[in-house]
JSON list of C-alpha atoms and ligand atoms in Angstrom, two decimals:
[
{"chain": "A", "resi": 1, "resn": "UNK", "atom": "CA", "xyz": [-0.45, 66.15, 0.98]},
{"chain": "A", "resi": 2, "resn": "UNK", "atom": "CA", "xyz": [-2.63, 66.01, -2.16]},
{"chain": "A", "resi": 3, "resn": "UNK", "atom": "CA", "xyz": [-2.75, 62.64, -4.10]},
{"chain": "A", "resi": 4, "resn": "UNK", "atom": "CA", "xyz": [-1.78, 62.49, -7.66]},
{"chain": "A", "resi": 5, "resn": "UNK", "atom": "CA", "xyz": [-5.37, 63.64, -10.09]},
{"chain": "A", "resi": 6, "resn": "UNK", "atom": "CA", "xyz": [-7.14, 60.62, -12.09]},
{"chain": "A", "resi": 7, "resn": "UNK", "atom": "CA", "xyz": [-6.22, 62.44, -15.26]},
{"chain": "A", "resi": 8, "resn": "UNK", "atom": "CA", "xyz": [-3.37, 61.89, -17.76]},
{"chain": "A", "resi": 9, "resn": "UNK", "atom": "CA", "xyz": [0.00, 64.10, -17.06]},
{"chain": "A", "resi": 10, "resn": "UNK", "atom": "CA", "xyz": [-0.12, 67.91, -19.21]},
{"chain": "A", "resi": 11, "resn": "UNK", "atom": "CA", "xyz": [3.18, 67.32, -21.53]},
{"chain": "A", "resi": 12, "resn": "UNK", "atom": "CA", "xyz": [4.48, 70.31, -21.71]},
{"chain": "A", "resi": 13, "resn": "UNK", "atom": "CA", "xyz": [7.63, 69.46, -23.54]},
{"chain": "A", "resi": 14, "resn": "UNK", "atom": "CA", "xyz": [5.58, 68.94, -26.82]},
{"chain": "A", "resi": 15, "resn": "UNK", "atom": "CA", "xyz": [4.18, 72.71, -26.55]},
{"chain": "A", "resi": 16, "resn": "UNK", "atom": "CA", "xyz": [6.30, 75.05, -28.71]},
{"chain": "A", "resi": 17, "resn": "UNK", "atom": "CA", "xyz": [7.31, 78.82, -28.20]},
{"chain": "A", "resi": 18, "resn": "UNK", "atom": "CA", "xyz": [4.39, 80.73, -29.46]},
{"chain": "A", "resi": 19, "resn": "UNK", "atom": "CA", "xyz": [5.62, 82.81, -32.59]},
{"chain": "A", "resi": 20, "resn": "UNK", "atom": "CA", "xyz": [8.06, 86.16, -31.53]},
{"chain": "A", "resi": 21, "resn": "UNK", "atom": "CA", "xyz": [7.77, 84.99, -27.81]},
{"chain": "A", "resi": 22, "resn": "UNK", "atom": "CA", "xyz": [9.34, 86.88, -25.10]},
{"chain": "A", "resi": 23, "resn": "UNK", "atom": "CA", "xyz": [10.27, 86.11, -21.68]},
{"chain": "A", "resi": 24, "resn": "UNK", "atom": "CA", "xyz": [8.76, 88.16, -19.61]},
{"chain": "A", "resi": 25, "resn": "UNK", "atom": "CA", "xyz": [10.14, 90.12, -16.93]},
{"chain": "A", "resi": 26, "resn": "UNK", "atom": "CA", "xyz": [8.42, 88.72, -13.70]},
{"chain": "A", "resi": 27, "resn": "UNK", "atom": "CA", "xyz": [7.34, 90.70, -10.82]},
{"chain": "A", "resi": 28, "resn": "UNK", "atom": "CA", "xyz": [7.17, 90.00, -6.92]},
{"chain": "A", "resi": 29, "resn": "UNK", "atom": "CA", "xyz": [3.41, 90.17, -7.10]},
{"chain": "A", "resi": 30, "resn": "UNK", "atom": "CA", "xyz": [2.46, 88.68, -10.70]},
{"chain": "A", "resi": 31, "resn": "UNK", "atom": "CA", "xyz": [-0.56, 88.02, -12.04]},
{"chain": "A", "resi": 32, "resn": "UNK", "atom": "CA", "xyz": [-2.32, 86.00, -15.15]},
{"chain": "A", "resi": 33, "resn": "UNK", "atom": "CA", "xyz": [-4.92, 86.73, -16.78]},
{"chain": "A", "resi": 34, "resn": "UNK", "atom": "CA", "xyz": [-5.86, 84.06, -19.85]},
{"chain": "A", "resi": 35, "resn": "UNK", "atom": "CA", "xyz": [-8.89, 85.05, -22.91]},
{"chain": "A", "resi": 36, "resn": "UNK", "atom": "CA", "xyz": [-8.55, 89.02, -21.93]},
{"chain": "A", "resi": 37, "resn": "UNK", "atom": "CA", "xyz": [-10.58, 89.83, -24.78]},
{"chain": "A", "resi": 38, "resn": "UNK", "atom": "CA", "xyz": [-10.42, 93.26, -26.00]},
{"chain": "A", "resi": 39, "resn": "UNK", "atom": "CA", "xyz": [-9.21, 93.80, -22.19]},
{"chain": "A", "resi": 40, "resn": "UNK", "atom": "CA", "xyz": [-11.46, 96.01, -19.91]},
{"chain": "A", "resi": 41, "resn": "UNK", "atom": "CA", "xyz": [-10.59, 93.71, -17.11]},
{"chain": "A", "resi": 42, "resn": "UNK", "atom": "CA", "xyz": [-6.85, 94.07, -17.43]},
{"chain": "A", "resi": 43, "resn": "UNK", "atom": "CA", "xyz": [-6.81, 97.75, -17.64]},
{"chain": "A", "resi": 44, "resn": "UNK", "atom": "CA", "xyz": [-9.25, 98.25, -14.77]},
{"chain": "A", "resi": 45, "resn": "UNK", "atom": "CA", "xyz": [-7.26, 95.72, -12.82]},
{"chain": "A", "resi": 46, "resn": "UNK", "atom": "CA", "xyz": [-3.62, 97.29, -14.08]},
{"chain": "A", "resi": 47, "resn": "UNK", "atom": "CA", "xyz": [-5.25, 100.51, -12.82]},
{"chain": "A", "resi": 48, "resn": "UNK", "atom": "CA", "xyz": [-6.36, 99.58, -9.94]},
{"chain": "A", "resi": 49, "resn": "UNK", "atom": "CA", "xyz": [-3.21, 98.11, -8.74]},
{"chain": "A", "resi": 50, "resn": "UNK", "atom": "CA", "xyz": [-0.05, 99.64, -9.33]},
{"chain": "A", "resi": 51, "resn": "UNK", "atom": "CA", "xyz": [1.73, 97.59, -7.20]},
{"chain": "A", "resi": 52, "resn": "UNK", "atom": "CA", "xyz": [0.55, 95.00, -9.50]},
{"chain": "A", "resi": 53, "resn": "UNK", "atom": "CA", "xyz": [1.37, 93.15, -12.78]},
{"chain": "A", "resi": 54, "resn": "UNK", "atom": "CA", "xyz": [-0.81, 91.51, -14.94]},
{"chain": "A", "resi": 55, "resn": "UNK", "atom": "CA", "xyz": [0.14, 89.21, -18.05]},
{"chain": "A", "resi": 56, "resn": "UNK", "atom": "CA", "xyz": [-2.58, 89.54, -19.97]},
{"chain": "A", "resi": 57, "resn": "UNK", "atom": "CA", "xyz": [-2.89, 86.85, -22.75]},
{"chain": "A", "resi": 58, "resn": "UNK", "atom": "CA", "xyz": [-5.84, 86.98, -25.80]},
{"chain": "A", "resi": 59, "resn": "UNK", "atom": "CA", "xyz": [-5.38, 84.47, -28.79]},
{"chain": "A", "resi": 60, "resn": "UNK", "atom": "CA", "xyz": [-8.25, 85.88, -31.30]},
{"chain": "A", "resi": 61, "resn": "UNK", "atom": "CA", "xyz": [-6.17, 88.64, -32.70]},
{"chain": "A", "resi": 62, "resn": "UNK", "atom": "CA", "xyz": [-8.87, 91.51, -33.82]},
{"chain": "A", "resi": 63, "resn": "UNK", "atom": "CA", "xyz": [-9.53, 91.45, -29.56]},
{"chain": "A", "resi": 64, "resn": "UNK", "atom": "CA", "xyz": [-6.10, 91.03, -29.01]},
{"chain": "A", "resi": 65, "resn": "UNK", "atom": "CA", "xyz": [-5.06, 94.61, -31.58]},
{"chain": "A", "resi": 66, "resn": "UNK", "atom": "CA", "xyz": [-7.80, 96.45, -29.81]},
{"chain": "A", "resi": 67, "resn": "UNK", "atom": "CA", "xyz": [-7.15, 95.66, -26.65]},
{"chain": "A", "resi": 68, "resn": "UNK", "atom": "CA", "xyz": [-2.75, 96.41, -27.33]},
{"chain": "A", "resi": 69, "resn": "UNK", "atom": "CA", "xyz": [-3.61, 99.89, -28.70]},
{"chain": "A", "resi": 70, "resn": "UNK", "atom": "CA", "xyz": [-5.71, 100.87, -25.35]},
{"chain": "A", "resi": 71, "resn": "UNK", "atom": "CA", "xyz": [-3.22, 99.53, -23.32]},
{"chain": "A", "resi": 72, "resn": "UNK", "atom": "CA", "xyz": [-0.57, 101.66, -25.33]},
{"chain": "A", "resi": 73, "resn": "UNK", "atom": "CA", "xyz": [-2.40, 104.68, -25.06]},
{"chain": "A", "resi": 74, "resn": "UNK", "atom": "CA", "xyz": [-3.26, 104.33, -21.22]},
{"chain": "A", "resi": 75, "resn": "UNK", "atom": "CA", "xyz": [0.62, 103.51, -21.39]},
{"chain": "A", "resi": 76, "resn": "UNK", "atom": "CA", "xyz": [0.40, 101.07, -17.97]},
{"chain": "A", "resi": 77, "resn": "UNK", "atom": "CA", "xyz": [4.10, 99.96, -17.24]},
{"chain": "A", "resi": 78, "resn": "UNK", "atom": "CA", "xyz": [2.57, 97.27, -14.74]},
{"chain": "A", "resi": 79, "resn": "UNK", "atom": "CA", "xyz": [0.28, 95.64, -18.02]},
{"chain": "A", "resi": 80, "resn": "UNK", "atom": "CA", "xyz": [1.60, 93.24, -20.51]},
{"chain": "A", "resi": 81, "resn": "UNK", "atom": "CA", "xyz": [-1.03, 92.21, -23.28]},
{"chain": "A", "resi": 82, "resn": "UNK", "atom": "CA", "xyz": [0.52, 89.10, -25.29]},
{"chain": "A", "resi": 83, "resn": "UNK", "atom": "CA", "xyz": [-0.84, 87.79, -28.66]},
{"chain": "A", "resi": 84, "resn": "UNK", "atom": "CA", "xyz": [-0.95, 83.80, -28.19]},
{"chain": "A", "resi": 85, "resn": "UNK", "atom": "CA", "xyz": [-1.99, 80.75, -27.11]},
{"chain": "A", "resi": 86, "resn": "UNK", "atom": "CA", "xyz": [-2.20, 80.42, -23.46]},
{"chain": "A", "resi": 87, "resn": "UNK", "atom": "CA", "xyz": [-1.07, 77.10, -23.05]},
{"chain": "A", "resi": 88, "resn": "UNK", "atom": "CA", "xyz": [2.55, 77.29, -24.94]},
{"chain": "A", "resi": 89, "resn": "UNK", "atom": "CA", "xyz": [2.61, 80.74, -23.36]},
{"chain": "A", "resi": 90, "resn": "UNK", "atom": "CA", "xyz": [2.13, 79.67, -19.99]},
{"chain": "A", "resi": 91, "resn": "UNK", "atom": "CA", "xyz": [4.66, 76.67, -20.23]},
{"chain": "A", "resi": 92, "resn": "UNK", "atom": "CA", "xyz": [7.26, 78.88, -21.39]},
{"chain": "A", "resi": 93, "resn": "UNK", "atom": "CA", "xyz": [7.05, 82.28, -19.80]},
{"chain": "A", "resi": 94, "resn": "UNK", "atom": "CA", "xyz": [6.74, 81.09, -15.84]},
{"chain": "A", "resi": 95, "resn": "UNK", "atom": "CA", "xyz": [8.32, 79.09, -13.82]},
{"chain": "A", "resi": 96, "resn": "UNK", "atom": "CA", "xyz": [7.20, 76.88, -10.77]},
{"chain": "A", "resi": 97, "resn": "UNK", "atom": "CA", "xyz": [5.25, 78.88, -8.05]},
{"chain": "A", "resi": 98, "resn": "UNK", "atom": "CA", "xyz": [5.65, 82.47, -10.24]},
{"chain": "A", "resi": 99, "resn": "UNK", "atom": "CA", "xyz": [2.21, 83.39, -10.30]},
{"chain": "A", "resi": 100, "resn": "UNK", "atom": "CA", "xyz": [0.02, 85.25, -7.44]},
{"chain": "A", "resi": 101, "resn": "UNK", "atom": "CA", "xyz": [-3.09, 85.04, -9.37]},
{"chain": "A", "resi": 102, "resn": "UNK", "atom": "CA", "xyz": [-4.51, 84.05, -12.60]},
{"chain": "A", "resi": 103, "resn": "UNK", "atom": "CA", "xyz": [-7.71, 84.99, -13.76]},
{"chain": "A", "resi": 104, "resn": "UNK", "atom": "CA", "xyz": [-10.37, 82.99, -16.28]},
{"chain": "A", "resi": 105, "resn": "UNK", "atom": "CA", "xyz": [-13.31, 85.45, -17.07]},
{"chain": "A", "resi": 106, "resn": "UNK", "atom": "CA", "xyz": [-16.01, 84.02, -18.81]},
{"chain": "A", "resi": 107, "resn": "UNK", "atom": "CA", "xyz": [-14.38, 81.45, -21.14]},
{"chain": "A", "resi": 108, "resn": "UNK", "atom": "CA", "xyz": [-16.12, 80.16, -23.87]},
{"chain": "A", "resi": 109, "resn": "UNK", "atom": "CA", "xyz": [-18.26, 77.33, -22.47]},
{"chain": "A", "resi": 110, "resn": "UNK", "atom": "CA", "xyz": [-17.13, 74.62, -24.98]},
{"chain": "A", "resi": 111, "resn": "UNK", "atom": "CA", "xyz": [-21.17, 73.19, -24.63]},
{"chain": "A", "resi": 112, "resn": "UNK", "atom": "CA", "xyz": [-20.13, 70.52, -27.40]},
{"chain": "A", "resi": 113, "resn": "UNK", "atom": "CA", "xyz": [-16.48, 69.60, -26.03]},
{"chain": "A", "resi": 114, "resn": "UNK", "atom": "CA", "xyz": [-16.09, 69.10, -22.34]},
{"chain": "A", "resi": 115, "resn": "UNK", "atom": "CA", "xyz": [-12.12, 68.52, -22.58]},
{"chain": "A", "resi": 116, "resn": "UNK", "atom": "CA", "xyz": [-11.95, 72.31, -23.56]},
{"chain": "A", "resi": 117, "resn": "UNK", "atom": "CA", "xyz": [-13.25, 73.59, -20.54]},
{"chain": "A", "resi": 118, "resn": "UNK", "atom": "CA", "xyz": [-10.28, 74.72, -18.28]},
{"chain": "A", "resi": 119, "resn": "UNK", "atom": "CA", "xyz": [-10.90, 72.32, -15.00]},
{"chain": "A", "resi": 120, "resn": "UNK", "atom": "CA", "xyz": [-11.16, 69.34, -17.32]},
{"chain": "A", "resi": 121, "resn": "UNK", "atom": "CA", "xyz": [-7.68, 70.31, -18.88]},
{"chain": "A", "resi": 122, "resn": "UNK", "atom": "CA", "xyz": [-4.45, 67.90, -18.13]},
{"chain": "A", "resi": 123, "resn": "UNK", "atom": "CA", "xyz": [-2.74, 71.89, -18.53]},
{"chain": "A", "resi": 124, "resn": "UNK", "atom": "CA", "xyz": [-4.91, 72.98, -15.36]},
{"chain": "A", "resi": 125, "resn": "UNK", "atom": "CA", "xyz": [-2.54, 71.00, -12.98]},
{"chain": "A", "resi": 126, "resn": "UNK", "atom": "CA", "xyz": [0.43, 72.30, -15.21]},
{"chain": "A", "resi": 127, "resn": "UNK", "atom": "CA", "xyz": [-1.37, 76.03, -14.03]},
{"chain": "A", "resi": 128, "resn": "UNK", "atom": "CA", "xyz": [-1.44, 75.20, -10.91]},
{"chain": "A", "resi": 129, "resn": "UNK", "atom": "CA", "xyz": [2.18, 74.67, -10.49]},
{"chain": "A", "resi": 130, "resn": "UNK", "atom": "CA", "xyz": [2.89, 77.73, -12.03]},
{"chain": "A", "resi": 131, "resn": "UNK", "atom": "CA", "xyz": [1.09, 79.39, -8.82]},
{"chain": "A", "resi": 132, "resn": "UNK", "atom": "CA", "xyz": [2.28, 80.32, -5.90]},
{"chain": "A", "resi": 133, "resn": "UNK", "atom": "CA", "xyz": [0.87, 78.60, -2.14]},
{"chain": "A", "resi": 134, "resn": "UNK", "atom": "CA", "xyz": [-2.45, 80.59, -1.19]},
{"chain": "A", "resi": 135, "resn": "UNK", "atom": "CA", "xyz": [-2.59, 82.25, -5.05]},
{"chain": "A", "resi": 136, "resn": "UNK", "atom": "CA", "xyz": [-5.97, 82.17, -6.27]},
{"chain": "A", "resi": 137, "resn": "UNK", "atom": "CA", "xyz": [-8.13, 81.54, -9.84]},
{"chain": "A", "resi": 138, "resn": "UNK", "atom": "CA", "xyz": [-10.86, 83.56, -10.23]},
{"chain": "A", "resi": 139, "resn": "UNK", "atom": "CA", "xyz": [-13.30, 81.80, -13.13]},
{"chain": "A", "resi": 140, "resn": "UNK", "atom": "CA", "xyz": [-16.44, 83.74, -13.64]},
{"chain": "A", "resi": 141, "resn": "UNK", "atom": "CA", "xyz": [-18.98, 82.63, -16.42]},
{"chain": "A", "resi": 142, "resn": "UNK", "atom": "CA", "xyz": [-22.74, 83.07, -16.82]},
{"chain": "A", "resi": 143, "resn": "UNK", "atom": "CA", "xyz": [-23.51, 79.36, -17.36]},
{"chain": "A", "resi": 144, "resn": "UNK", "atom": "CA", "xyz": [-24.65, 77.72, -14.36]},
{"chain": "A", "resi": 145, "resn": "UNK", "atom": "CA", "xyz": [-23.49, 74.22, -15.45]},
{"chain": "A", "resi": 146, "resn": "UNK", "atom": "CA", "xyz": [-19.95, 75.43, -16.16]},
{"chain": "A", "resi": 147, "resn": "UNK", "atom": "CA", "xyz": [-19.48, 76.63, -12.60]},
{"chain": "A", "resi": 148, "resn": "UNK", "atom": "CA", "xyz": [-21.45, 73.51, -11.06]},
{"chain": "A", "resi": 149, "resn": "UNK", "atom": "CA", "xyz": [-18.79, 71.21, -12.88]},
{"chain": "A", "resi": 150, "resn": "UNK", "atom": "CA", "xyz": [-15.95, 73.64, -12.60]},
{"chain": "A", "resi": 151, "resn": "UNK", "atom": "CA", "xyz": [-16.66, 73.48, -8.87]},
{"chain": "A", "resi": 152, "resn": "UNK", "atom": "CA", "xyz": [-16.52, 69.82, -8.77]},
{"chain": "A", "resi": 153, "resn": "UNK", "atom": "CA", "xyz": [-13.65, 69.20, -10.57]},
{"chain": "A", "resi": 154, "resn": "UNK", "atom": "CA", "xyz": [-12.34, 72.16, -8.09]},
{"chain": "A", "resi": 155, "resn": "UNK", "atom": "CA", "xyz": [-13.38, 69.64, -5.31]},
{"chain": "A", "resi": 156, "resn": "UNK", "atom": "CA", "xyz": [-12.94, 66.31, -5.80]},
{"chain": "A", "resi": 157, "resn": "UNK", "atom": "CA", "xyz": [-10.57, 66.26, -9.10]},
{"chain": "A", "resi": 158, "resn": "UNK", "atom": "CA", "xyz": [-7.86, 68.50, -8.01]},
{"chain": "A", "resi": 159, "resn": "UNK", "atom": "CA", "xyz": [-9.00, 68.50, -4.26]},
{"chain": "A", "resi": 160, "resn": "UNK", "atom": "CA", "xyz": [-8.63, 72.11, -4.00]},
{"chain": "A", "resi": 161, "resn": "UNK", "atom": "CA", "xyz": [-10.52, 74.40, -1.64]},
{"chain": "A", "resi": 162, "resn": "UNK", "atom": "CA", "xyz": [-13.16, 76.68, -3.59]},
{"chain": "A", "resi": 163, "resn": "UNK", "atom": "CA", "xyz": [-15.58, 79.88, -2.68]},
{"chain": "A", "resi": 164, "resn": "UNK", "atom": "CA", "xyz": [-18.43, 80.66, -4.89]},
{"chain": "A", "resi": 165, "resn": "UNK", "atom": "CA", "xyz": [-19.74, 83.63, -5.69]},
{"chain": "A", "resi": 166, "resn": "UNK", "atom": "CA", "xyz": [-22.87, 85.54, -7.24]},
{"chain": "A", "resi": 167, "resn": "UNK", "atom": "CA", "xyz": [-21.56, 88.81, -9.41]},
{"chain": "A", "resi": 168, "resn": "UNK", "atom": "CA", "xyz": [-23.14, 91.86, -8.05]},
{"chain": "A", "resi": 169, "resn": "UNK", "atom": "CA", "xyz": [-25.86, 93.32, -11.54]},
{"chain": "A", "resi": 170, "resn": "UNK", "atom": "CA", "xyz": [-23.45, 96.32, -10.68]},
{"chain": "A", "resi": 171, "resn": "UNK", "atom": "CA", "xyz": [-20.42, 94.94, -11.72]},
{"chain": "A", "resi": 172, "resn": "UNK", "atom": "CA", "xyz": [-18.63, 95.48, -15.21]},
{"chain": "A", "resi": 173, "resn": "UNK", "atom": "CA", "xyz": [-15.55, 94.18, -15.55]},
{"chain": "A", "resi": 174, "resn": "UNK", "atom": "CA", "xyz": [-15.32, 92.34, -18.79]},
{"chain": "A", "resi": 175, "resn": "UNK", "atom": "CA", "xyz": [-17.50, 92.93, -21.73]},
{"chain": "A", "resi": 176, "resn": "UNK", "atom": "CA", "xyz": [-18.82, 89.50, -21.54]},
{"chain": "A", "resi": 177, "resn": "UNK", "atom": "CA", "xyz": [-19.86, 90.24, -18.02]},
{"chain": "A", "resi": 178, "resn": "UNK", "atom": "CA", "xyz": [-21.33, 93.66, -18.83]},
{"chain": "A", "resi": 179, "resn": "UNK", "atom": "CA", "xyz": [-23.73, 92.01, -21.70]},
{"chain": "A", "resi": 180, "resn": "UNK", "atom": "CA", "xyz": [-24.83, 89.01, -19.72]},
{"chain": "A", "resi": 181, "resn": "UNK", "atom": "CA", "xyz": [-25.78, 91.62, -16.67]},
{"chain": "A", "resi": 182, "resn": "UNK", "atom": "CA", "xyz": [-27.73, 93.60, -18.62]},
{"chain": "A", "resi": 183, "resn": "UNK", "atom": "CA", "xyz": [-29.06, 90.60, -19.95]},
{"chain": "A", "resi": 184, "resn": "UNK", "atom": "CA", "xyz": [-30.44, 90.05, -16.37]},
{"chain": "A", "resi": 185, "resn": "UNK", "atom": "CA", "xyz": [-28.38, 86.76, -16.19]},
{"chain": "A", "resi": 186, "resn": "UNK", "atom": "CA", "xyz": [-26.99, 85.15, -13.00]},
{"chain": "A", "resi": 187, "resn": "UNK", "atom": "CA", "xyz": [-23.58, 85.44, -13.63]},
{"chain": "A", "resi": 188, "resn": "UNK", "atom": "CA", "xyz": [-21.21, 83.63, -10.68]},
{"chain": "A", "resi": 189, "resn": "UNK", "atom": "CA", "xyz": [-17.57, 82.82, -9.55]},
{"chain": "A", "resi": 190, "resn": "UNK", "atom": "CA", "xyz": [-15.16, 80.73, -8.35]},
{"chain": "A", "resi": 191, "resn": "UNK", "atom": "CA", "xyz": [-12.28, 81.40, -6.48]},
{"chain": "A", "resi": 192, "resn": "UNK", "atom": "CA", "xyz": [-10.07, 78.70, -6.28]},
{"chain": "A", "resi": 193, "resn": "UNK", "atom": "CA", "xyz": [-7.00, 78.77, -3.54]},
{"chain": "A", "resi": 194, "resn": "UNK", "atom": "CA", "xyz": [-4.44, 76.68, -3.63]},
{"chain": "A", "resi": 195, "resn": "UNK", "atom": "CA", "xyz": [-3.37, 75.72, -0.32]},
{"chain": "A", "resi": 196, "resn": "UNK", "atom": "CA", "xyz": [0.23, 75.45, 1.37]},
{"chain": "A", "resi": 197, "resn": "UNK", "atom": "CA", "xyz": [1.98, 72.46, 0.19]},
{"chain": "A", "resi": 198, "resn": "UNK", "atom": "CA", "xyz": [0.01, 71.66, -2.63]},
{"chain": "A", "resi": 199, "resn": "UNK", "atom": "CA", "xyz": [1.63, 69.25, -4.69]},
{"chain": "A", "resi": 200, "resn": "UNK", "atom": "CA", "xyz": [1.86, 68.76, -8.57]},
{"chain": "A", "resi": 201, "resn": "UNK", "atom": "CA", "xyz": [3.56, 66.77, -11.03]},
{"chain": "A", "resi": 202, "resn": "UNK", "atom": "CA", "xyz": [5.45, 70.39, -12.41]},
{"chain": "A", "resi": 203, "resn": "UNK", "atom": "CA", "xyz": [6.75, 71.45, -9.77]},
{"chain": "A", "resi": 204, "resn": "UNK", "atom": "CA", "xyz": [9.94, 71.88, -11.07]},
{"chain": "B", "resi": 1, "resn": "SAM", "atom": "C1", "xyz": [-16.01, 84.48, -24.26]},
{"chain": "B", "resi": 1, "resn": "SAM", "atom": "S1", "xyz": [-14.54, 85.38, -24.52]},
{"chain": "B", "resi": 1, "resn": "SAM", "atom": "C2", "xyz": [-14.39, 86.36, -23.03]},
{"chain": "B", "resi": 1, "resn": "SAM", "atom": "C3", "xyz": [-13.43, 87.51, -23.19]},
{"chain": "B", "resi": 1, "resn": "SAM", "atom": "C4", "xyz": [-13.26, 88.38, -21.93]},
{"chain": "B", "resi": 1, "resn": "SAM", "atom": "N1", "xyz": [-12.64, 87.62, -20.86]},
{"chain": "B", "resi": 1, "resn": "SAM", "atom": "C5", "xyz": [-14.58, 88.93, -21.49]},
{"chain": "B", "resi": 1, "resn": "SAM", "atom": "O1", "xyz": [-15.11, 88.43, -20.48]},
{"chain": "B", "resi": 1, "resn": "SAM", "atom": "O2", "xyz": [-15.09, 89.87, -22.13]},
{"chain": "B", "resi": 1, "resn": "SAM", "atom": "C6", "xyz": [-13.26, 84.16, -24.28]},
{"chain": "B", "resi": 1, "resn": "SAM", "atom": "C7", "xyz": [-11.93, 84.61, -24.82]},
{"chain": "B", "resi": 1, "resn": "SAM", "atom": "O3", "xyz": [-10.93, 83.67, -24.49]},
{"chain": "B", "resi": 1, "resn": "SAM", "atom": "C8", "xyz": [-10.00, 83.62, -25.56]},
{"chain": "B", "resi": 1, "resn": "SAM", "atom": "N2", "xyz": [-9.30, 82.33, -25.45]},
{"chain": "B", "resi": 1, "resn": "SAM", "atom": "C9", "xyz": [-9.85, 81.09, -25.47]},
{"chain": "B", "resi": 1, "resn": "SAM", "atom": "N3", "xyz": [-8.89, 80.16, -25.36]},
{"chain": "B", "resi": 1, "resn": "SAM", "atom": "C10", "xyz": [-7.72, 80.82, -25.26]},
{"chain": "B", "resi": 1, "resn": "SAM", "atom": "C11", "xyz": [-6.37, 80.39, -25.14]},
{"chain": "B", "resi": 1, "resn": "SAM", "atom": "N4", "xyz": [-6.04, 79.09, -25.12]},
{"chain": "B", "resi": 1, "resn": "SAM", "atom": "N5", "xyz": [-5.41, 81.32, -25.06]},
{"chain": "B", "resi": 1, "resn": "SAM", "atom": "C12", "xyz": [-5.72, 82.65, -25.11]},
{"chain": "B", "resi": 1, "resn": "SAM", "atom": "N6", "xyz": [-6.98, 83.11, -25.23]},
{"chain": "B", "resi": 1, "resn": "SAM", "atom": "C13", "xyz": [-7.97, 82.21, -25.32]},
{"chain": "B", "resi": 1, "resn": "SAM", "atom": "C14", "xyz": [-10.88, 83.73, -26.79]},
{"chain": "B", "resi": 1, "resn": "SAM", "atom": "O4", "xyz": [-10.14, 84.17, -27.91]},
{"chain": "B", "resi": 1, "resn": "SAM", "atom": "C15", "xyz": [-11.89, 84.75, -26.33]},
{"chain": "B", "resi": 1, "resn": "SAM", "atom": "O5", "xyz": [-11.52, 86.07, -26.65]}
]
């Protein structure tokens, strides 16, 4: 059993419903995917896997309208793009041990505000409880220090069990990802399990 993480308690009772929420629908085999962007990931991914669905949530919303009217016109059934806020979405649309997978590609780096970055987040461990036993995060980003701290906090924060990763130059999943390779950047990920039993303070 995991011990409780040195870092104050999310508190998701002061987090809102984001403006015209609606409950999703879940699936048996549900996915996450938070700062889709104008979504190239989500589509390929909704594609990819019919037996599949993907929440895909983008707050900025000229991203968010282009990435709803592709979605409408590939007309996926198993892809759901959603205008918010992540964090108020994610409190109120899952419940305990919903999720299968969630993915975090190439999130803004926050260089001047290290409590931004996702594994520095009290909400993290509120994520985590909204995952399943052996569900993974996939966080990609093109800035080496990111991924060395994201790692660590992976590690020895939230004692979780982590693989990393260097992006093939092939690889184009996410328009971030296709600039930065083109770039010639090292872009790398994480994948971050959560193991059987893992314990948080959410998992109601
Ligand atoms: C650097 S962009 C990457 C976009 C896309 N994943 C890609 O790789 O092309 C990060 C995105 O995350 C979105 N984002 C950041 N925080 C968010 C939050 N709390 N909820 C939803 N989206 C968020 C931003 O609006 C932005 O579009």
């Amino acid at each position: 059993m995991n011990k409780t993480p040195d870092i104050r308690a999310f508190r998701p009772e002061k987090l809102f419903k984001p403006r015209n929420f609606i409950k999703p629908a879940l699936s048996q085999k549900q996915y996450l995917e938070i700062g889709a962007g104008k979504g190239m990931h989500a589509m390929q991914f909704a594609e990819a896997n019919p037996d599949k669905e993907l929440i895909a949530v983008e707050r900025t919303k000229n991203k968010f309208d282009v990435f709803a009217q592709r979605a409408k016109e590939l007309k996926l059934d198993n892809l759901t793009p959603v205008h918010a806020d992540a964090l108020p979405y994610v409190v109120h649309a899952f419940p305990a041990k919903s999720l299968d997978g969630v993915f975090l590609l190439y999130p803004n780096p926050e260089p001047k505000s290290a409590a931004q970055r996702w594994l520095n987040m009290p909400f993290f461990e509120f994520l985590l409880s909204r995952m399943k036993d052996g569900a993974s995060v996939v966080l990609a980003s093109n800035i080496e220090s990111y991924i060395d701290e994201a790692e660590q906090q992976a590690r020895e924060l939230w004692q979780l069990p982590v693989e990393r990763k260097v992006i093939p130059k092939t690889s184009s999943r996410t328009h971030f990802e296709v600039k930065y390779l083109q770039r010639g950047e090292l872009c790398q990920e994480l994948v971050i399990t959560k193991p059987e039993g893992y314990q948080t303070r959410f998992d109601y």
